[in-house]
Amino acid sequence: MKNKLSMLLVLLLILSGCSKVPNKTVSFYYPSAQSTFVSTNNVILPEQRTDISINDDICNILQKYLQGPQALSFRTPFPYNTSLIEVQSIGSNLLIVLSDEFAALSGVELIIACAGITKTCLTLHDAVSVTIQTETNQLLNGQKKITMTADSILLLDNSAVQE
Amino acid sequence: MTYVVLTFAVLVFLNIYCSEINQRQFFQGKQNTMVEKATLIAGEIAKADVLNHATAINVVSRTDIDSLSRLIVTDASSAIIYDSTVEISILSPTYALFPQVIQALQGVKVFTANYHDGFITSVAAVPIINGSATTGCLYIIELDGEDGHLLQTLQNNILTITLLLEIGLILFAVFYVKRYTRRLRKIMASMRIIQEGDYSHKVRLGGHDELTILGEEFNYLTERLQISENKRRQFVSDASHELKTPLSSIKLLSDSILQYDMDMQTVREFAGDIGSEADRLNRMTLKLLALTKDESDTTENELEIIYMTPTIERVVKMLNDIAGANNITITTELKNDSPILIQEDDLYQITFNLVENGIKYNVSGGTLSISLHRQEDMATLRISDTGVGIPPDALSHVFERFYRVDKARARQSGGSGLGLAIVKNMVERNNGEIHVQSTVGKGTTFTVSFPCFDMEVESDEK
């Protein structure tokens, strides 16, 4: 009797494992919370979020994204009170308009933040490029907007390949 | 097994430690070279007024970068200005968000390296500083197969040596343990033989180590066991023989009384003889018991510091009548007395036995002198008689149990051959020595010595 029950349990477990689980996780890209990056492989890493559905409206998702990470191993790159103003899909480009607080960023910190937004958007939308600008076109590293693609963000150097 | 495991652990640790040290030294060398090169190039770039693609090309073209897999120059926001692996025309705003670049843009010189499959991948990133501001980053990466191969060869050699050493140690351990346990088994087998009673068995072990010494000690022990066993058998044999004789006499006499019609006087005579034999048997038994008690009683109870004179005088008083009956004169010279540590009863017994012997084996009209002497730290009791003496070949046996020089005379006088054995036992038990000198026909002298104890003794003892 015990053996039969055990076999039944194992069968149930296997079958439940085989069923297709709907992919409800959303990946938000944030920089690592570590002060030095050398020990980590990537500067920007994905946080898997199960509190958001991928089928939600992209504006709602990006609003959640701008609120920052939940896990302590990440940090938010956005200045305080940064919010999403608008999201527009123009052909294969996704335009992200943020509040002017975002313009407080500069240099490599701005690029890291933009890279995070780009990689996050590219997983949520079938766009090829992401353009980021502020509500009142504030300068971002001397430019009115920053456009990134997946190829324009190099997180790892694969040039040294062993032959 | 423990030895093998321990040595293996030590060798593995040494192997890992050596590999780590080698690797670290390689990396240290790489670090110095790479950072120096990157700093040199960054310094040249920083001299330019403007940091752009043209500036970077200008500097890089004058620099030997053949050994490098890639060289990247970025601006302060990590945008790539120059990349040695990508054609200029296809460059678009590409951002090198490598951890090393981010770190360098914060003003820190960075070096990382890792070793894998015979290749050392080294990365160096240094800030490009113009004035006091970081204007960009120089990033270089090198894939070194030559040094990596060298490192791998070195590590393989260390591993090979470690394995060979371990195999050698294991073989040595197996050989040594086999040899060692073989010799131990020999000893154990010998112990089993000894347990079965064959004390003559000896263990033969070669070599010059502790086991050899153990074997020799074992053989010495078995020799002593053999001697002890021989003595025991001899004693049992002698005791049985000695006890059998009076018992046989008693049996014969009692059978005679029962079987034959005898007059009362004869019966009384036979009964008297039975009594005498019984007495002799009794004395022998008591002496045997005393001897056994002496051997088993190893405690130092009732030892006291006493002068010998009072005890000697008691013995003389006790035996004076017997001496007189045998027409023997006892003389004493007891002035040079010294205190000794002894059981008083033992001293009495020793003196009694020796004086009694001196009377028994004396001639009529002879003398027995008892004297005390002091020689350095030894107090000496000397008992000399003018008796028949002891033959020279018997002198070394007089202290053995049941040994009698003249058996006939001893039996007549009721001797059992145990008296002197008891005396020697008691003397040695009280840390003394006994010696005998004798001349046949002139007499015998027994000398008993004890260590002096020059402490205050109770006045009534003296």
XYZ file of C-alpha atoms in Angstrom:
625
model
C 0.000 0.000 0.000
C 2.769 2.416 0.983
C 4.698 1.631 -2.164
C 1.639 2.272 -4.326
C 0.972 5.609 -2.662
C 4.616 6.624 -3.106
C 4.508 5.722 -6.778
C 1.309 7.729 -7.226
C 2.888 10.739 -5.536
C 5.956 10.556 -7.736
C 3.759 10.306 -10.818
C 1.752 13.346 -9.796
C 4.908 15.347 -9.193
C 6.325 14.438 -12.557
C 3.117 15.269 -14.350
C 2.810 18.599 -12.627
C 6.362 19.355 -13.631
C 5.653 18.572 -17.242
C 2.736 20.954 -17.573
C 3.458 24.246 -19.242
C 3.686 26.964 -16.632
C 2.646 30.299 -18.014
C 5.579 32.754 -17.980
C 4.440 35.465 -15.626
C 7.853 36.865 -14.649
C 9.011 40.208 -15.895
C 12.711 41.136 -16.034
C 13.667 44.577 -14.750
C 17.283 45.542 -15.369
C 19.020 47.350 -12.577
C 22.666 47.957 -11.672
C 24.231 45.849 -8.932
C 24.180 47.256 -5.420
C 27.892 46.449 -4.968
C 30.110 49.495 -4.876
C 32.729 47.859 -7.081
C 31.754 46.075 -10.240
C 34.868 44.088 -10.873
C 33.744 41.054 -8.993
C 30.481 40.728 -10.896
C 30.151 39.677 -14.491
C 27.676 42.320 -15.550
C 27.117 45.876 -14.492
C 23.398 45.541 -15.151
C 21.518 42.433 -14.096
C 17.865 41.325 -14.414
C 15.569 41.179 -11.420
C 12.779 38.714 -11.949
C 9.481 40.158 -10.779
C 6.458 38.000 -10.211
C 4.243 40.790 -8.891
C 3.800 42.147 -12.394
C 2.215 40.430 -15.342
C 3.865 40.698 -18.714
C 0.441 41.161 -20.200
C -0.065 44.398 -18.295
C 0.043 47.734 -20.015
C 3.637 48.761 -20.696
C 3.068 52.122 -19.000
C 2.072 50.442 -15.778
C 5.014 48.102 -16.030
C 7.483 50.938 -16.613
C 5.999 52.916 -13.741
C 6.692 49.939 -11.532
C 10.166 49.709 -12.993
C 10.933 53.326 -12.172
C 9.972 52.714 -8.549
C 13.139 50.667 -8.182
C 14.150 47.120 -7.304
C 12.744 45.007 -4.524
C 15.854 42.875 -3.933
C 18.697 44.335 -1.871
C 21.300 43.103 -4.328
C 20.235 45.810 -6.769
C 20.064 49.575 -6.599
C 17.867 52.066 -8.367
C 19.733 54.266 -10.872
C 16.960 56.849 -11.073
C 16.865 60.120 -9.215
C 14.136 60.564 -6.656
C 10.656 61.234 -8.027
C 11.552 60.164 -11.548
C 8.326 59.148 -13.212
C 7.118 58.034 -16.579
C 5.404 60.705 -18.643
C 4.747 58.922 -21.874
C 5.493 55.818 -23.902
C 5.177 55.929 -27.674
C 5.806 53.190 -30.175
C 7.046 54.680 -33.434
C 7.788 51.952 -35.933
C 10.530 49.855 -34.446
C 11.475 52.521 -31.948
C 10.027 52.966 -28.514
C 10.035 56.502 -27.198
C 10.228 56.849 -23.435
C 9.517 60.259 -21.961
C 10.527 60.700 -18.368
C 10.049 63.513 -15.908
C 12.736 66.202 -15.715
C 14.206 64.684 -12.564
C 15.878 62.169 -14.829
C 18.066 64.940 -16.259
C 19.911 65.133 -12.937
C 21.874 62.125 -14.072
C 25.014 62.538 -16.160
C 28.080 60.702 -17.354
C 28.285 56.975 -16.966
C 25.485 56.904 -14.369
C 23.099 58.305 -16.991
C 24.237 55.705 -19.501
C 23.769 52.903 -16.957
C 20.239 54.102 -16.242
C 19.431 54.367 -19.955
C 20.910 50.936 -20.576
C 18.674 49.506 -17.860
C 15.583 51.128 -19.336
C 16.531 49.943 -22.828
C 17.115 46.346 -21.898
C 13.919 46.284 -19.838
C 11.837 47.763 -22.652
C 13.291 45.429 -25.243
C 12.025 42.437 -23.228
C 8.541 43.958 -22.951
C 8.141 45.223 -26.486
C 9.188 44.069 -29.901
C 10.910 47.376 -30.565
C 14.453 47.389 -31.931
C 15.575 50.608 -30.360
C 14.635 52.724 -27.382
C 14.854 56.513 -27.253
C 14.878 58.251 -23.916
C 14.218 61.923 -23.334
C 12.814 64.145 -20.615
C 9.511 65.896 -20.543
C 10.976 69.318 -21.342
C 13.877 68.023 -23.451
C 16.491 68.614 -20.814
C 20.041 67.791 -21.935
C 21.210 64.288 -21.281
C 25.015 64.195 -21.529
C 24.788 67.169 -23.852
C 22.070 65.673 -26.009
C 18.310 66.083 -26.048
C 17.760 62.380 -26.260
C 19.635 59.137 -26.061
C 18.867 56.211 -28.338
C 20.066 52.710 -27.620
C 19.706 49.310 -29.164
C 20.608 45.912 -27.837
C 23.862 46.089 -29.796
C 24.864 49.443 -28.452
C 25.118 48.103 -24.911
C 28.208 46.020 -24.293
C 28.066 44.368 -20.920
C 30.704 41.690 -21.535
C 33.839 41.611 -23.627
C 33.842 38.415 -25.682
C 36.734 39.469 -27.867
C 39.312 37.282 -26.170
C 38.022 33.976 -27.473
C 40.343 30.970 -27.247
C 41.041 29.473 -30.607
C 46.123 4.039 6.364
C 46.167 7.162 8.506
C 49.725 7.785 7.448
C 48.818 7.500 3.786
C 45.803 9.777 4.129
C 47.808 12.353 6.068
C 50.676 12.428 3.593
C 48.198 12.600 0.725
C 46.445 15.555 2.356
C 49.763 17.313 2.903
C 50.888 16.721 -0.663
C 47.563 17.905 -2.078
C 47.787 21.026 0.040
C 51.359 21.655 -1.119
C 50.327 21.044 -4.699
C 47.473 23.520 -4.474
C 49.615 26.002 -2.589
C 52.427 25.829 -5.150
C 49.970 26.175 -8.020
C 48.364 29.163 -6.367
C 51.695 30.804 -5.700
C 52.808 30.251 -9.304
C 49.558 31.572 -10.631
C 49.747 34.608 -8.401
C 53.269 35.356 -9.494
C 52.267 35.065 -13.118
C 49.339 37.354 -12.569
C 51.482 39.819 -10.658
C 53.840 40.002 -13.595
C 50.955 40.393 -15.983
C 49.437 43.102 -13.870
C 52.600 45.133 -13.827
C 53.017 44.851 -17.572
C 49.417 45.495 -18.541
C 48.761 48.379 -16.196
C 52.007 49.986 -17.181
C 51.177 49.710 -20.867
C 47.632 51.005 -20.367
C 48.869 53.884 -18.243
C 51.421 54.787 -20.906
C 48.852 54.867 -23.703
C 46.292 56.685 -21.527
C 48.922 59.248 -20.657
C 49.654 59.921 -24.323
C 45.956 60.249 -25.129
C 45.424 62.593 -22.198
C 48.005 64.988 -23.644
C 45.741 65.766 -26.580
C 43.477 68.792 -26.419
C 40.411 66.850 -27.432
C 39.552 63.251 -26.767
C 38.105 61.864 -29.971
C 38.498 59.084 -32.497
C 41.309 60.828 -34.363
C 43.293 61.450 -31.191
C 42.965 57.850 -30.196
C 44.061 56.562 -33.618
C 47.024 58.886 -33.574
C 48.289 57.530 -30.273
C 47.457 53.890 -30.881
C 49.248 53.861 -34.239
C 52.454 54.833 -32.464
C 52.057 52.085 -29.907
C 52.828 48.396 -30.118
C 49.508 46.697 -29.453
C 50.141 43.474 -31.343
C 50.018 41.387 -28.181
C 46.633 42.829 -27.236
C 43.360 41.200 -28.220
C 41.483 44.486 -27.990
C 41.989 48.091 -27.116
C 39.087 50.425 -26.380
C 39.074 54.111 -25.642
C 35.895 55.552 -24.159
C 34.758 58.965 -23.116
C 33.649 59.809 -19.608
C 30.209 58.273 -20.191
C 31.670 54.965 -21.463
C 30.800 55.718 -25.090
C 33.395 54.024 -27.279
C 35.610 56.422 -29.156
C 38.027 53.840 -30.490
C 37.847 50.077 -30.686
C 40.712 48.093 -32.178
C 38.409 45.261 -33.245
C 35.754 47.324 -35.037
C 36.017 49.405 -38.190
C 35.654 53.120 -37.649
C 32.917 53.613 -40.152
C 30.422 51.365 -38.426
C 30.826 52.884 -35.039
C 27.655 54.255 -33.572
C 27.113 55.294 -30.005
C 28.158 52.062 -28.386
C 28.672 51.976 -24.687
C 31.284 49.746 -23.058
C 29.604 48.994 -19.753
C 32.286 46.530 -18.694
C 32.878 46.346 -14.945
C 36.510 47.342 -15.473
C 35.526 50.398 -17.522
C 33.003 51.561 -14.922
C 35.656 51.183 -12.226
C 38.272 53.062 -14.245
C 35.828 55.896 -14.954
C 35.636 56.286 -11.174
C 39.378 56.999 -11.212
C 40.707 53.587 -10.257
C 43.270 51.554 -12.184
C 41.871 48.068 -12.567
C 43.442 44.740 -13.428
C 41.750 41.369 -13.618
C 43.074 38.061 -14.818
C 41.955 34.504 -14.981
C 43.564 31.299 -16.062
C 41.629 28.649 -17.915
C 42.629 25.777 -20.189
C 46.167 26.993 -20.667
C 45.309 30.606 -21.453
C 45.690 33.673 -19.288
C 43.094 36.354 -20.023
C 44.247 39.680 -18.594
C 42.284 42.903 -18.543
C 43.534 46.326 -17.542
C 41.508 49.535 -17.469
C 42.902 52.913 -16.495
C 41.281 56.354 -16.394
C 42.309 58.999 -18.896
C 42.892 62.042 -16.759
C 43.172 65.520 -18.126
C 44.079 67.942 -15.417
C 42.101 66.670 -12.465
C 39.122 65.347 -14.365
C 38.566 61.878 -15.718
C 37.768 62.360 -19.348
C 37.683 58.776 -20.463
C 38.937 55.256 -20.021
C 41.554 53.093 -21.730
C 40.654 49.431 -21.718
C 42.938 46.627 -22.924
C 42.553 42.861 -22.937
C 45.167 40.230 -23.685
C 44.854 36.514 -24.279
C 48.227 34.946 -23.566
C 48.661 31.366 -24.647
C 52.420 31.245 -24.226
C 52.511 32.168 -20.575
C 49.349 30.190 -20.021
C 50.984 27.128 -21.510
C 54.008 27.672 -19.296
C 51.822 27.914 -16.246
C 49.932 24.818 -17.255
C 53.177 22.901 -17.773
C 54.401 23.988 -14.383
C 51.195 22.931 -12.691
C 51.207 19.620 -14.521
C 54.784 19.009 -13.410
C 53.919 19.786 -9.818
C 50.928 17.461 -10.017
C 53.050 14.687 -11.555
C 55.701 15.042 -8.875
C 53.006 15.026 -6.210
C 51.464 11.859 -7.598
C 54.826 10.141 -7.924
C 55.723 11.138 -4.389
C 52.422 9.851 -3.105
C 52.808 6.558 -4.939
C 56.292 6.243 -3.534
C 55.044 7.001 -0.039
C 52.229 4.486 -0.360
C 54.637 1.792 -1.542
C 57.021 2.603 1.254
C 54.199 2.586 3.783
C 52.916 -0.767 2.528
C 56.387 -2.270 2.633
C 57.209 -0.836 6.036
C 53.880 -1.800 7.578
C 54.167 -5.317 6.226
C 57.633 -5.681 7.636
C 56.646 -4.107 10.928
C 53.501 -6.174 11.387
C 55.362 -9.329 10.411
C 57.769 -8.762 13.257
C 54.925 -7.883 15.628
C 53.132 -11.078 14.648
C 56.320 -12.973 15.425
C 56.322 -11.535 18.924
C 52.633 -12.296 19.380
C 53.154 -15.874 18.195
C 55.990 -16.223 20.702
C 53.704 -14.895 23.435
C 51.167 -17.584 22.621
C 53.862 -20.241 22.849
C 54.963 -18.851 26.216
C 51.357 -18.861 27.403
C 51.192 -22.552 26.660
C 54.123 -23.087 29.017
C 57.152 -23.371 26.757
C 59.346 -20.811 28.527
C 62.421 -21.934 26.640
C 61.092 -20.406 23.430
C 62.981 -17.351 22.173
C 61.910 -14.786 19.611
C 64.479 -13.858 16.935
C 64.061 -10.411 15.436
C 66.575 -8.737 13.199
C 67.224 -5.036 12.887
C 68.235 -2.393 15.379
C 64.999 -0.652 16.252
C 62.529 -0.582 19.107
C 61.018 -3.894 18.099
C 64.443 -5.530 18.367
C 64.775 -4.143 21.881
C 61.260 -5.380 22.656
C 62.247 -8.824 21.402
C 65.355 -8.859 23.573
C 63.389 -7.764 26.627
C 60.811 -10.413 25.853
C 63.527 -13.088 25.708
C 64.984 -11.869 28.993
C 61.536 -12.019 30.544
C 60.988 -15.577 29.357
C 64.396 -16.547 30.732
C 63.388 -15.248 34.105
C 60.072 -17.004 33.795
C 61.932 -20.214 33.009
C 64.189 -19.784 36.032
C 61.189 -18.995 38.188
C 59.323 -21.993 36.879
C 62.340 -24.243 37.468
C 62.644 -22.978 41.010
C 58.959 -23.515 41.604
C 59.128 -27.056 40.310
C 62.222 -27.743 42.333
C 60.590 -26.312 45.415
C 57.407 -28.348 44.913
C 59.487 -31.449 44.318
C 61.655 -30.805 47.361
C 58.707 -29.893 49.533
C 56.813 -32.998 48.454
C 59.837 -35.165 49.106
C 60.512 -33.596 52.499
C 56.921 -33.832 53.586
C 56.618 -37.391 52.301
C 59.425 -38.660 54.493
C 57.907 -37.943 57.916
C 54.475 -38.972 56.615
C 55.916 -42.299 55.457
C 57.517 -42.767 58.845
C 54.233 -42.005 60.608
C 52.397 -44.423 58.341
C 54.972 -47.156 58.888
C 54.948 -46.754 62.637
C 51.155 -46.643 62.911
C 50.814 -49.696 60.642
C 53.308 -51.547 62.765
C 51.323 -50.746 65.919
C 48.110 -51.940 64.292
C 49.471 -55.042 62.660
C 51.727 -56.518 65.255
C 51.187 -57.450 68.832
C 53.525 -55.307 70.821
C 54.169 -54.717 74.426
C 53.116 -51.388 75.836
C 56.660 -50.082 76.062
C 57.262 -50.671 72.357
C 53.911 -49.123 71.558
C 54.821 -46.077 73.634
C 58.180 -45.917 71.906
C 56.541 -46.066 68.480
C 53.966 -43.482 69.553
C 56.814 -41.248 70.682
C 58.450 -41.612 67.298
C 55.163 -40.776 65.592
C 54.941 -37.687 67.771
C 58.495 -36.657 66.837
C 57.801 -37.082 63.159
C 54.571 -35.127 63.548
C 56.493 -32.355 65.291
C 59.046 -32.313 62.507
C 56.260 -32.174 59.968
C 54.659 -29.349 61.909
C 57.893 -27.357 62.074
C 58.495 -27.834 58.392
C 54.983 -26.718 57.567
C 55.344 -23.624 59.749
C 58.610 -22.756 58.087
C 57.112 -23.216 54.636
C 54.246 -20.983 55.616
C 56.688 -18.412 56.994
C 58.618 -18.516 53.734
C 55.461 -18.056 51.699
C 54.355 -15.211 53.904
C 57.759 -13.531 53.525
C 57.520 -13.671 49.748
C 53.986 -12.375 49.554
C 54.257 -9.704 52.185
C 55.875 -6.800 50.347
C 54.552 -3.983 52.524
C 56.790 -2.062 54.868
C 54.571 -2.336 57.886
C 55.973 -2.229 61.426
C 59.419 -1.071 60.417
C 61.110 0.693 63.278
C 64.501 2.135 64.047
C 65.985 -0.017 66.776
C 69.288 -1.125 68.263
C 70.023 -4.828 67.837
C 71.349 -5.497 71.326
C 68.009 -6.059 73.158
C 66.790 -8.510 70.517
C 70.076 -10.416 70.503
C 70.016 -10.655 74.272
C 66.488 -12.114 74.138
C 67.580 -14.757 71.659
C 70.630 -15.659 73.733
C 68.462 -15.934 76.802
C 66.056 -18.214 74.939
C 68.760 -20.532 73.598
C 71.199 -20.456 76.464
C 69.752 -23.598 78.055
C 69.989 -25.556 74.814
C 73.539 -24.342 74.351
C 74.365 -25.356 77.853
C 72.824 -28.773 77.318
C 75.128 -29.216 74.316
C 78.138 -27.940 76.257
C 78.451 -24.913 74.060
C 79.409 -21.494 75.372
C 77.772 -18.410 73.964
C 79.782 -15.165 74.146
C 78.570 -11.706 73.136
C 80.393 -8.490 72.217
C 77.623 -5.937 71.722
C 79.242 -2.570 72.478
C 79.435 -1.300 68.892
C 75.726 -1.268 68.309
C 74.076 1.126 65.752
C 70.427 1.866 65.057
C 68.878 0.156 62.011
C 65.465 0.276 60.313
C 63.945 -3.210 60.550
C 60.970 -5.247 61.662
C 61.883 -6.350 65.165
C 60.316 -9.763 64.631
C 62.478 -10.321 61.580
C 65.613 -9.442 63.495
C 64.604 -11.887 66.224
C 63.984 -14.668 63.687
C 67.259 -14.005 61.853
C 69.266 -14.039 65.060
C 67.397 -17.038 66.429
C 67.941 -19.166 63.306
C 71.635 -18.326 63.043
C 72.330 -18.892 66.740
C 70.312 -22.108 66.685
C 72.328 -23.348 63.689
C 75.515 -22.340 65.479
C 74.500 -24.541 68.414
C 73.220 -27.456 66.265
C 76.302 -27.724 64.097
C 78.823 -27.078 66.852
C 81.007 -29.542 68.662
C 80.762 -30.344 72.321
C 82.834 -27.834 74.277
C 82.755 -25.408 71.403
C 81.905 -21.705 71.449
C 79.449 -19.482 69.709
C 80.333 -15.791 69.576
C 77.929 -13.035 68.706
C 79.351 -9.567 68.000
C 78.247 -6.218 66.637
C 80.379 -3.939 64.449
C 80.028 -0.720 62.498
C 81.697 -0.241 59.140
C 81.023 3.245 57.711
C 77.234 3.287 57.270
C 76.619 -0.411 57.827
C 75.763 -2.094 61.126
C 77.117 -5.683 61.168
C 76.020 -8.702 63.208
C 78.586 -11.501 63.214
C 77.791 -15.011 64.490
C 80.759 -17.407 64.576
C 80.827 -20.997 65.735
C 83.559 -23.554 66.210
C 81.503 -26.261 64.553
C 82.062 -28.747 61.785
C 82.184 -26.118 59.073
C 80.738 -26.161 55.576
C 82.583 -27.607 52.593
C 83.553 -25.010 49.982
C 81.328 -26.540 47.264
C 78.319 -26.335 49.545
C 78.822 -22.706 50.560
C 76.984 -21.325 47.562
C 73.965 -23.560 48.264
C 73.456 -23.122 51.997
C 70.790 -20.451 51.516
C 68.728 -22.594 49.113
C 65.525 -24.136 50.343
C 65.752 -27.641 51.732
C 69.499 -27.702 51.171
C 71.375 -29.502 53.949
C 75.102 -30.075 53.918
C 74.841 -33.176 56.069
C 71.389 -34.684 55.599
C 71.839 -37.318 58.202
C 72.915 -34.889 60.880
C 70.170 -32.448 59.925
C 67.483 -35.073 60.184
C 68.791 -36.171 63.505
C 68.673 -32.640 64.816
C 65.263 -32.011 63.232
C 66.524 -29.731 60.491
C 64.346 -29.135 57.450
C 66.785 -27.200 55.297
C 64.589 -24.080 55.351
C 66.147 -22.091 58.191
C 68.876 -20.293 56.255
C 66.530 -19.730 53.302
C 64.186 -17.939 55.689
C 67.082 -15.927 57.176
C 68.299 -14.765 53.754
C 64.795 -13.828 52.707
C 64.252 -11.766 55.847
C 67.658 -10.063 55.646
C 67.111 -9.006 52.043
C 63.578 -7.885 52.732
C 64.987 -5.483 55.332
C 67.567 -4.118 52.851
C 70.410 -6.080 54.376
C 73.081 -8.463 53.166
C 74.208 -11.839 54.466
C 77.513 -13.601 53.837
C 78.992 -16.868 55.060
C 82.574 -17.936 55.560
C 83.525 -21.385 56.695
C 86.442 -23.781 57.141
C 85.747 -27.450 57.476
C 86.704 -28.624 60.932
C 87.179 -25.104 62.298
C 83.823 -23.399 62.127
C 81.507 -21.058 60.297
C 80.891 -17.316 60.460
C 77.677 -15.668 59.305
C 77.872 -11.904 58.726
C 74.631 -9.931 58.454
C 74.760 -6.204 57.565
C 72.074 -3.541 57.605
C 72.230 0.160 56.713
C 72.547 2.410 59.745
C 69.808 4.868 60.609
C 71.466 7.451 62.798
C 68.372 9.001 64.261
C 67.124 9.399 67.805
C 65.922 6.141 69.195
C 63.726 5.727 72.301
C 66.002 5.521 75.329
C 64.460 2.298 76.704
C 65.421 0.496 73.510
C 69.070 1.131 74.276
